[in-house]
Amino acid sequence: MKRILSGIQPSGTLTLGNYFGALKNWVKIQHEYECMYFIADLHSITVTQAPNNLRENTKKAVMQYIACGLDPEINTIFVQSHVHEHAELAWVLNNSAYMGELSRMTQFKDKSKSQKEDAIKVGLFDYPVLMAADILLYDPDLVPVGQDQRQHLEIARVIARRFNNQYGKEIFKIPDGYIAETGAKIMSLQDPLKKMSKSDANPNGFISLLDDRDTIIKKFKKAVTDSENIVRYSDEQPGIKNLINIYSCVTEKTPKEIEKEFESVGYGNFKMAVGEVVADCLLKIQTKYDELNKPENEGMLRNIYEKGANRAEEIASKKLREVYDTVGFVVR
Ligand code: TRP
């Protein structure tokens, strides 16, 4: 069975973008692949996090993974910091990565551009190397990532090849990206040219998986559109295009069918309709989530990420040992 690996940062509550861009698809493929999904808490501290929020968000993310339909019996679900090999391999790989290539990464440039050179965190700069370690520890065949993470996957492949060449051994498998057949990039409701993000300063820009119906409808009502008032799927109307994509993800109707359905309806009614279907869809997830979130289920939850960490560690420790031996460390 081919192996898949991916992760999401717990830097806030998961959003509709995480669901349609990643989680929904992970659920679909969980029976076809051996899947490893983790919460990237090590990555999240490259942007300042309040400790208690980070702790809560990490636990919530585990529950949300399961509430969205990932079966912990057949998937390995774990927390990145529980498997210390990630940080250790990143240190080794730091010596197979160059300052030049890291400083040219789009995400690094975006996240650091508003900061003074003196105050840019080394962790932010080194982020892609840690991500390479996450991936290369497990020899996955495929790594599902969104468009914005493509460059990071590419540099992981470069680092892997460079390491293999330096030591003359195929230590790391070169993973491929995994492109989902369905699903769409969900954009911010306030700025439809930007990806929907949980770290958006304006909470109206994103739908949290845990937002209640009223909040969801309110946010869709406020969604930024244009003045055409015609529900049409076009790049010239990015706000409406995004809403059509969201409606399409929930209902599995095509944009053409949706244009027809809302032909003579103004934006106001269309926005309401999108809000309603999204609220219905999230209600199912929230019902499961509320169940998992009960105090009596805390032990069960801990067991899930314990079991996940043990399984991950089994694979990761073997790989790290091989790497240590290869670079010439005395292996104990
Ligand atoms: N950087 C990814 C993101 O922000 C999260 C991530 C960390 C990841 N490590 C990974 C994704 C390894 C895939 C594989 O979306």
mmCIF file of C-alpha atoms and ligand atoms in Angstrom:
data_model
loop_
_atom_site.group_PDB
_atom_site.id
_atom_site.type_symbol
_atom_site.label_atom_id
_atom_site.label_comp_id
_atom_site.label_asym_id
_atom_site.label_seq_id
_atom_site.Cartn_x
_atom_site.Cartn_y
_atom_site.Cartn_z
ATOM 1 C CA MET A 1 0.000 0.000 0.000
ATOM 2 C CA LYS A 2 1.362 3.416 -0.891
ATOM 3 C CA ARG A 3 2.042 5.783 1.960
ATOM 4 C CA ILE A 4 0.697 9.330 2.279
ATOM 5 C CA LEU A 5 1.825 11.961 4.750
ATOM 6 C CA SER A 6 0.620 15.458 5.472
ATOM 7 C CA GLY A 7 0.154 17.951 8.268
ATOM 8 C CA ILE A 8 -1.730 21.084 9.286
ATOM 9 C CA GLN A 9 -0.495 23.757 11.675
ATOM 10 C CA PRO A 10 -2.495 24.346 14.865
ATOM 11 C CA SER A 11 -2.038 28.097 14.671
ATOM 12 C CA GLY A 12 -5.768 28.689 15.142
ATOM 13 C CA THR A 13 -8.994 26.852 14.661
ATOM 14 C CA LEU A 14 -9.291 24.850 11.443
ATOM 15 C CA THR A 15 -11.241 26.525 8.676
ATOM 16 C CA LEU A 16 -13.517 25.683 5.794
ATOM 17 C CA GLY A 17 -10.394 26.071 3.647
ATOM 18 C CA ASN A 18 -8.597 23.309 5.571
ATOM 19 C CA TYR A 19 -11.673 21.124 5.226
ATOM 20 C CA PHE A 20 -12.263 21.463 1.495
ATOM 21 C CA GLY A 21 -8.602 21.898 0.623
ATOM 22 C CA ALA A 22 -7.297 18.977 2.672
ATOM 23 C CA LEU A 23 -9.325 17.116 5.272
ATOM 24 C CA LYS A 24 -12.290 16.115 3.134
ATOM 25 C CA ASN A 25 -9.945 14.576 0.642
ATOM 26 C CA TRP A 26 -7.864 12.848 3.314
ATOM 27 C CA VAL A 27 -11.054 11.159 4.476
ATOM 28 C CA LYS A 28 -11.839 10.026 0.958
ATOM 29 C CA ILE A 29 -8.470 8.366 0.406
ATOM 30 C CA GLN A 30 -7.997 6.838 3.850
ATOM 31 C CA HIS A 31 -8.851 3.329 2.669
ATOM 32 C CA GLU A 32 -6.644 3.420 -0.409
ATOM 33 C CA TYR A 33 -3.384 4.469 1.225
ATOM 34 C CA GLU A 34 -1.481 4.064 4.441
ATOM 35 C CA CYS A 35 -2.005 7.551 5.837
ATOM 36 C CA MET A 36 -0.020 9.526 8.361
ATOM 37 C CA TYR A 37 -1.473 12.863 9.416
ATOM 38 C CA PHE A 38 0.045 15.088 12.036
ATOM 39 C CA ILE A 39 -0.502 18.411 13.759
ATOM 40 C CA ALA A 40 2.509 20.599 12.949
ATOM 41 C CA ASP A 41 2.967 22.260 16.328
ATOM 42 C CA LEU A 42 6.731 22.693 15.873
ATOM 43 C CA HIS A 43 6.056 24.716 12.761
ATOM 44 C CA SER A 44 3.409 26.851 14.394
ATOM 45 C CA ILE A 45 5.819 28.533 16.838
ATOM 46 C CA THR A 46 7.627 30.211 13.949
ATOM 47 C CA VAL A 47 4.838 32.747 14.459
ATOM 48 C CA THR A 48 4.358 33.782 18.092
ATOM 49 C CA GLN A 49 1.684 31.659 19.811
ATOM 50 C CA ALA A 50 0.162 32.109 23.251
ATOM 51 C CA PRO A 51 1.065 28.831 25.017
ATOM 52 C CA ASN A 52 -2.420 28.029 26.260
ATOM 53 C CA ASN A 53 -3.945 28.726 22.871
ATOM 54 C CA LEU A 54 -1.418 26.510 21.177
ATOM 55 C CA ARG A 55 -2.139 23.662 23.591
ATOM 56 C CA GLU A 56 -5.894 24.028 23.108
ATOM 57 C CA ASN A 57 -5.662 24.385 19.352
ATOM 58 C CA THR A 58 -3.507 21.270 19.068
ATOM 59 C CA LYS A 59 -6.004 19.146 21.009
ATOM 60 C CA LYS A 60 -8.875 20.688 19.064
ATOM 61 C CA ALA A 61 -7.163 19.877 15.797
ATOM 62 C CA VAL A 62 -6.877 16.205 16.768
ATOM 63 C CA MET A 63 -10.609 16.177 17.560
ATOM 64 C CA GLN A 64 -11.417 18.015 14.354
ATOM 65 C CA TYR A 65 -9.433 15.521 12.278
ATOM 66 C CA ILE A 66 -11.567 12.757 13.744
ATOM 67 C CA ALA A 67 -14.824 14.726 13.618
ATOM 68 C CA CYS A 68 -14.232 15.345 9.905
ATOM 69 C CA GLY A 69 -14.172 11.603 9.378
ATOM 70 C CA LEU A 70 -10.561 10.452 9.714
ATOM 71 C CA ASP A 71 -10.681 7.055 11.351
ATOM 72 C CA PRO A 72 -7.986 6.790 14.034
ATOM 73 C CA GLU A 73 -8.110 2.999 13.741
ATOM 74 C CA ILE A 74 -6.745 3.023 10.217
ATOM 75 C CA ASN A 75 -4.797 6.298 10.072
ATOM 76 C CA THR A 76 -1.774 7.328 12.073
ATOM 77 C CA ILE A 77 -2.768 10.598 13.717
ATOM 78 C CA PHE A 78 -0.066 12.250 15.797
ATOM 79 C CA VAL A 79 1.383 15.463 17.165
ATOM 80 C CA GLN A 80 4.672 16.483 15.549
ATOM 81 C CA SER A 81 6.453 17.440 18.798
ATOM 82 C CA HIS A 82 5.711 13.985 20.256
ATOM 83 C CA VAL A 83 8.099 12.456 17.767
ATOM 84 C CA HIS A 84 11.462 14.022 18.575
ATOM 85 C CA GLU A 85 13.041 12.629 15.392
ATOM 86 C CA HIS A 86 11.489 15.497 13.399
ATOM 87 C CA ALA A 87 13.630 18.120 15.110
ATOM 88 C CA GLU A 88 16.688 15.873 15.042
ATOM 89 C CA LEU A 89 16.508 15.109 11.343
ATOM 90 C CA ALA A 90 15.923 18.800 10.648
ATOM 91 C CA TRP A 91 19.274 19.529 12.307
ATOM 92 C CA VAL A 92 21.068 17.080 10.062
ATOM 93 C CA LEU A 93 19.297 18.370 6.970
ATOM 94 C CA ASN A 94 20.273 21.936 7.863
ATOM 95 C CA ASN A 95 23.615 20.861 6.492
ATOM 96 C CA SER A 96 22.135 19.908 3.161
ATOM 97 C CA ALA A 97 20.267 23.183 2.652
ATOM 98 C CA TYR A 98 21.637 26.532 1.571
ATOM 99 C CA MET A 99 20.964 30.043 2.856
ATOM 100 C CA GLY A 100 20.379 31.236 -0.706
ATOM 101 C CA GLU A 101 17.585 28.839 -1.568
ATOM 102 C CA LEU A 102 15.874 29.274 1.807
ATOM 103 C CA SER A 103 15.950 33.040 1.538
ATOM 104 C CA ARG A 104 14.219 32.797 -1.842
ATOM 105 C CA MET A 105 11.216 30.829 -0.533
ATOM 106 C CA THR A 106 7.992 32.721 -1.233
ATOM 107 C CA GLN A 107 6.448 32.008 2.160
ATOM 108 C CA PHE A 108 9.559 33.203 3.980
ATOM 109 C CA LYS A 109 9.662 36.397 1.937
ATOM 110 C CA ASP A 110 5.960 37.045 2.571
ATOM 111 C CA LYS A 111 6.091 36.387 6.284
ATOM 112 C CA SER A 112 9.310 38.277 6.911
ATOM 113 C CA LYS A 113 8.828 41.305 4.703
ATOM 114 C CA SER A 114 7.043 43.365 7.342
ATOM 115 C CA GLN A 115 9.794 42.685 9.899
ATOM 116 C CA LYS A 116 13.152 44.275 10.501
ATOM 117 C CA GLU A 117 16.006 42.140 9.233
ATOM 118 C CA ASP A 118 17.399 41.966 12.770
ATOM 119 C CA ALA A 119 14.198 40.523 14.199
ATOM 120 C CA ILE A 120 13.363 37.790 11.706
ATOM 121 C CA LYS A 121 13.274 34.446 13.465
ATOM 122 C CA VAL A 122 15.716 31.741 12.452
ATOM 123 C CA GLY A 123 12.819 29.288 12.844
ATOM 124 C CA LEU A 124 10.836 31.072 10.173
ATOM 125 C CA PHE A 125 13.826 30.922 7.864
ATOM 126 C CA ASP A 126 14.444 27.249 8.618
ATOM 127 C CA TYR A 127 10.782 26.229 8.318
ATOM 128 C CA PRO A 128 11.228 24.432 4.973
ATOM 129 C CA VAL A 129 14.031 22.265 6.378
ATOM 130 C CA LEU A 130 11.841 21.097 9.257
ATOM 131 C CA MET A 131 9.121 20.364 6.741
ATOM 132 C CA ALA A 132 11.603 18.363 4.665
ATOM 133 C CA ALA A 133 12.445 16.366 7.798
ATOM 134 C CA ASP A 134 8.721 15.731 8.479
ATOM 135 C CA ILE A 135 8.385 14.250 5.052
ATOM 136 C CA LEU A 136 11.663 12.403 4.580
ATOM 137 C CA LEU A 137 11.484 10.547 7.907
ATOM 138 C CA TYR A 138 8.594 8.448 6.612
ATOM 139 C CA ASP A 139 9.469 7.697 2.963
ATOM 140 C CA PRO A 140 5.972 8.644 1.809
ATOM 141 C CA ASP A 141 5.051 8.042 -1.823
ATOM 142 C CA LEU A 142 2.752 11.025 -1.947
ATOM 143 C CA VAL A 143 2.379 14.285 -0.046
ATOM 144 C CA PRO A 144 -0.916 16.131 -0.450
ATOM 145 C CA VAL A 145 -0.273 19.860 -0.121
ATOM 146 C CA GLY A 146 -2.032 22.970 -1.301
ATOM 147 C CA GLN A 147 -0.652 25.225 -3.990
ATOM 148 C CA ASP A 148 1.035 27.472 -1.418
ATOM 149 C CA GLN A 149 3.090 24.571 -0.064
ATOM 150 C CA ARG A 150 4.285 23.252 -3.431
ATOM 151 C CA GLN A 151 7.543 25.127 -3.184
ATOM 152 C CA HIS A 152 8.222 23.558 0.207
ATOM 153 C CA LEU A 153 7.626 20.085 -1.159
ATOM 154 C CA GLU A 154 9.941 20.874 -4.043
ATOM 155 C CA ILE A 155 12.764 21.945 -1.746
ATOM 156 C CA ALA A 156 12.252 18.768 0.327
ATOM 157 C CA ARG A 157 12.871 16.820 -2.871
ATOM 158 C CA VAL A 158 15.974 18.890 -3.622
ATOM 159 C CA ILE A 159 17.355 18.363 -0.117
ATOM 160 C CA ALA A 160 16.646 14.618 -0.295
ATOM 161 C CA ARG A 161 18.459 14.243 -3.604
ATOM 162 C CA ARG A 162 21.376 16.323 -2.380
ATOM 163 C CA PHE A 163 21.726 14.194 0.746
ATOM 164 C CA ASN A 164 21.463 10.944 -1.211
ATOM 165 C CA ASN A 165 24.105 12.169 -3.646
ATOM 166 C CA GLN A 166 26.477 13.380 -0.975
ATOM 167 C CA TYR A 167 26.475 10.017 0.774
ATOM 168 C CA GLY A 168 26.063 7.892 -2.334
ATOM 169 C CA LYS A 169 23.075 6.006 -0.939
ATOM 170 C CA GLU A 170 19.332 6.136 -1.539
ATOM 171 C CA ILE A 171 18.534 6.953 2.066
ATOM 172 C CA PHE A 172 15.491 9.054 1.265
ATOM 173 C CA LYS A 173 12.700 8.292 -1.146
ATOM 174 C CA ILE A 174 11.840 11.273 -3.377
ATOM 175 C CA PRO A 175 8.146 11.908 -2.740
ATOM 176 C CA ASP A 176 5.626 13.186 -5.259
ATOM 177 C CA GLY A 177 2.914 15.735 -4.692
ATOM 178 C CA TYR A 178 -0.610 14.461 -4.536
ATOM 179 C CA ILE A 179 -3.205 16.416 -6.403
ATOM 180 C CA ALA A 180 -6.787 15.829 -5.351
ATOM 181 C CA GLU A 181 -9.305 15.258 -8.141
ATOM 182 C CA THR A 182 -11.861 17.424 -6.435
ATOM 183 C CA GLY A 183 -11.744 20.226 -3.943
ATOM 184 C CA ALA A 184 -10.818 23.806 -4.508
ATOM 185 C CA LYS A 185 -8.684 26.476 -3.022
ATOM 186 C CA ILE A 186 -11.029 28.392 -0.771
ATOM 187 C CA MET A 187 -10.286 32.092 -0.576
ATOM 188 C CA SER A 188 -10.860 34.673 2.142
ATOM 189 C CA LEU A 189 -14.427 35.991 2.285
ATOM 190 C CA GLN A 190 -13.057 39.489 2.815
ATOM 191 C CA ASP A 191 -10.267 39.420 0.240
ATOM 192 C CA PRO A 192 -11.043 36.785 -2.401
ATOM 193 C CA LEU A 193 -7.555 37.114 -3.876
ATOM 194 C CA LYS A 194 -6.039 35.726 -0.671
ATOM 195 C CA LYS A 195 -6.252 32.161 0.618
ATOM 196 C CA MET A 196 -8.727 31.628 3.469
ATOM 197 C CA SER A 197 -6.527 31.555 6.541
ATOM 198 C CA LYS A 198 -7.102 30.917 10.218
ATOM 199 C CA SER A 199 -4.509 33.558 10.999
ATOM 200 C CA ASP A 200 -6.488 36.250 9.177
ATOM 201 C CA ALA A 201 -6.738 39.261 11.506
ATOM 202 C CA ASN A 202 -10.320 39.815 10.360
ATOM 203 C CA PRO A 203 -12.445 36.847 11.564
ATOM 204 C CA ASN A 204 -15.036 37.642 8.883
ATOM 205 C CA GLY A 205 -12.498 36.443 6.328
ATOM 206 C CA PHE A 206 -12.696 32.806 7.380
ATOM 207 C CA ILE A 207 -15.264 30.246 8.504
ATOM 208 C CA SER A 208 -14.069 28.194 11.440
ATOM 209 C CA LEU A 209 -15.178 24.568 11.440
ATOM 210 C CA LEU A 210 -16.698 25.352 14.834
ATOM 211 C CA ASP A 211 -18.651 28.516 13.913
ATOM 212 C CA ASP A 212 -22.366 28.281 14.685
ATOM 213 C CA ARG A 213 -25.105 28.769 12.080
ATOM 214 C CA ASP A 214 -25.746 32.450 12.872
ATOM 215 C CA THR A 215 -22.065 33.322 12.671
ATOM 216 C CA ILE A 216 -21.693 31.441 9.401
ATOM 217 C CA ILE A 217 -24.660 33.180 7.792
ATOM 218 C CA LYS A 218 -23.489 36.560 9.053
ATOM 219 C CA LYS A 219 -20.017 36.032 7.600
ATOM 220 C CA PHE A 220 -21.404 34.990 4.215
ATOM 221 C CA LYS A 221 -23.729 37.988 4.188
ATOM 222 C CA LYS A 222 -20.699 40.225 4.686
ATOM 223 C CA ALA A 223 -18.616 38.424 2.056
ATOM 224 C CA VAL A 224 -16.962 40.838 -0.372
ATOM 225 C CA THR A 225 -18.355 40.591 -3.893
ATOM 226 C CA ASP A 226 -18.790 43.076 -6.746
ATOM 227 C CA SER A 227 -21.659 45.122 -8.117
ATOM 228 C CA GLU A 228 -22.590 42.916 -11.107
ATOM 229 C CA ASN A 229 -25.308 41.100 -9.168
ATOM 230 C CA ILE A 230 -25.095 38.166 -11.603
ATOM 231 C CA VAL A 231 -24.015 34.780 -10.243
ATOM 232 C CA ARG A 232 -21.353 33.955 -12.791
ATOM 233 C CA TYR A 233 -18.208 31.843 -12.531
ATOM 234 C CA SER A 234 -15.449 34.093 -13.788
ATOM 235 C CA ASP A 235 -11.999 35.340 -12.784
ATOM 236 C CA GLU A 236 -13.298 38.887 -13.094
ATOM 237 C CA GLN A 237 -15.627 38.203 -10.172
ATOM 238 C CA PRO A 238 -13.296 36.548 -7.653
ATOM 239 C CA GLY A 239 -15.666 37.007 -4.705
ATOM 240 C CA ILE A 240 -18.582 35.310 -6.433
ATOM 241 C CA LYS A 241 -16.276 32.709 -7.941
ATOM 242 C CA ASN A 242 -15.141 31.800 -4.429
ATOM 243 C CA LEU A 243 -18.724 31.508 -3.195
ATOM 244 C CA ILE A 244 -19.586 29.308 -6.179
ATOM 245 C CA ASN A 245 -16.577 27.125 -5.378
ATOM 246 C CA ILE A 246 -17.687 26.786 -1.780
ATOM 247 C CA TYR A 247 -21.257 25.948 -2.803
ATOM 248 C CA SER A 248 -19.874 23.466 -5.306
ATOM 249 C CA CYS A 249 -17.667 21.778 -2.687
ATOM 250 C CA VAL A 250 -20.614 21.261 -0.360
ATOM 251 C CA THR A 251 -23.261 20.225 -2.876
ATOM 252 C CA GLU A 252 -20.978 18.623 -5.494
ATOM 253 C CA LYS A 253 -22.825 20.561 -8.175
ATOM 254 C CA THR A 254 -20.747 22.022 -11.002
ATOM 255 C CA PRO A 255 -20.269 25.787 -11.382
ATOM 256 C CA LYS A 256 -22.423 25.625 -14.541
ATOM 257 C CA GLU A 257 -25.288 24.006 -12.631
ATOM 258 C CA ILE A 258 -24.911 26.580 -9.886
ATOM 259 C CA GLU A 259 -25.013 29.503 -12.333
ATOM 260 C CA LYS A 260 -28.281 28.047 -13.639
ATOM 261 C CA GLU A 261 -29.745 27.457 -10.207
ATOM 262 C CA PHE A 262 -29.173 31.099 -9.223
ATOM 263 C CA GLU A 263 -29.777 32.637 -12.646
ATOM 264 C CA SER A 264 -32.296 35.260 -11.701
ATOM 265 C CA VAL A 265 -31.402 35.556 -8.055
ATOM 266 C CA GLY A 266 -29.434 38.467 -6.623
ATOM 267 C CA TYR A 267 -26.271 38.163 -4.568
ATOM 268 C CA GLY A 268 -28.152 38.511 -1.286
ATOM 269 C CA ASN A 269 -30.141 35.319 -1.790
ATOM 270 C CA PHE A 270 -27.179 33.457 -3.202
ATOM 271 C CA LYS A 271 -25.053 34.342 -0.156
ATOM 272 C CA MET A 272 -27.824 33.103 2.140
ATOM 273 C CA ALA A 273 -28.021 29.839 0.222
ATOM 274 C CA VAL A 274 -24.263 29.313 0.507
ATOM 275 C CA GLY A 275 -24.415 30.063 4.233
ATOM 276 C CA GLU A 276 -27.221 27.563 4.752
ATOM 277 C CA VAL A 277 -25.537 24.645 3.003
ATOM 278 C CA VAL A 278 -22.239 25.340 4.747
ATOM 279 C CA ALA A 279 -23.971 25.500 8.139
ATOM 280 C CA ASP A 280 -25.722 22.166 7.455
ATOM 281 C CA CYS A 281 -22.460 20.577 6.379
ATOM 282 C CA LEU A 282 -20.533 21.813 9.421
ATOM 283 C CA LEU A 283 -23.302 20.837 11.818
ATOM 284 C CA LYS A 284 -22.535 17.162 11.179
ATOM 285 C CA ILE A 285 -18.862 17.732 11.993
ATOM 286 C CA GLN A 286 -19.713 19.830 15.041
ATOM 287 C CA THR A 287 -22.035 17.188 16.474
ATOM 288 C CA LYS A 288 -19.209 14.638 16.365
ATOM 289 C CA TYR A 289 -16.770 17.205 17.701
ATOM 290 C CA ASP A 290 -18.988 18.052 20.682
ATOM 291 C CA GLU A 291 -19.176 14.380 21.540
ATOM 292 C CA LEU A 292 -15.377 13.990 21.426
ATOM 293 C CA ASN A 293 -14.938 17.171 23.416
ATOM 294 C CA LYS A 294 -16.795 15.801 26.467
ATOM 295 C CA PRO A 295 -14.573 15.486 29.560
ATOM 296 C CA GLU A 296 -15.196 11.742 29.753
ATOM 297 C CA ASN A 297 -13.611 11.293 26.334
ATOM 298 C CA GLU A 298 -10.323 12.930 27.218
ATOM 299 C CA GLY A 299 -8.643 9.606 27.961
ATOM 300 C CA MET A 300 -9.738 8.134 24.674
ATOM 301 C CA LEU A 301 -8.363 11.115 22.828
ATOM 302 C CA ARG A 302 -5.037 10.855 24.595
ATOM 303 C CA ASN A 303 -4.908 7.176 23.606
ATOM 304 C CA ILE A 304 -5.399 8.122 19.988
ATOM 305 C CA TYR A 305 -2.468 10.496 19.794
ATOM 306 C CA GLU A 306 -0.351 8.193 21.986
ATOM 307 C CA LYS A 307 -0.935 5.311 19.636
ATOM 308 C CA GLY A 308 -0.250 7.593 16.673
ATOM 309 C CA ALA A 309 3.026 8.836 18.145
ATOM 310 C CA ASN A 310 4.170 5.286 18.875
ATOM 311 C CA ARG A 311 3.460 4.141 15.355
ATOM 312 C CA ALA A 312 5.136 7.222 13.849
ATOM 313 C CA GLU A 313 8.134 6.857 16.111
ATOM 314 C CA GLU A 314 8.607 3.252 15.039
ATOM 315 C CA ILE A 315 9.163 4.377 11.457
ATOM 316 C CA ALA A 316 10.953 7.638 12.275
ATOM 317 C CA SER A 317 13.476 6.165 14.708
ATOM 318 C CA LYS A 318 14.590 3.552 12.179
ATOM 319 C CA LYS A 319 15.106 6.213 9.548
ATOM 320 C CA LEU A 320 16.965 8.565 11.869
ATOM 321 C CA ARG A 321 19.282 5.755 12.963
ATOM 322 C CA GLU A 322 20.069 5.037 9.345
ATOM 323 C CA VAL A 323 20.767 8.731 8.753
ATOM 324 C CA TYR A 324 23.007 9.027 11.832
ATOM 325 C CA ASP A 325 24.963 6.003 10.748
ATOM 326 C CA THR A 326 25.275 7.333 7.217
ATOM 327 C CA VAL A 327 26.671 10.704 8.253
ATOM 328 C CA GLY A 328 29.184 9.024 10.553
ATOM 329 C CA PHE A 329 27.726 9.438 14.029
ATOM 330 C CA VAL A 330 28.569 6.605 16.403
ATOM 331 C CA VAL A 331 25.273 4.776 16.664
ATOM 332 C CA ARG A 332 24.469 3.370 20.083
HETATM 333 N N1 TRP B 1 3.632 23.775 6.061
HETATM 334 C C1 TRP B 1 2.377 23.078 5.979
HETATM 335 C C2 TRP B 1 1.250 24.118 5.938
HETATM 336 O O1 TRP B 1 1.365 25.165 6.541
HETATM 337 C C3 TRP B 1 2.185 22.162 7.149
HETATM 338 C C4 TRP B 1 3.207 21.086 7.137
HETATM 339 C C5 TRP B 1 4.262 20.973 7.985
HETATM 340 C C6 TRP B 1 3.264 19.989 6.233
HETATM 341 N N2 TRP B 1 4.985 19.849 7.674
HETATM 342 C C7 TRP B 1 4.421 19.242 6.628
HETATM 343 C C8 TRP B 1 2.485 19.577 5.145
HETATM 344 C C9 TRP B 1 4.789 18.087 5.917
HETATM 345 C C10 TRP B 1 2.853 18.426 4.463
HETATM 346 C C11 TRP B 1 4.008 17.693 4.858
HETATM 347 O O2 TRP B 1 0.230 23.854 5.349
#
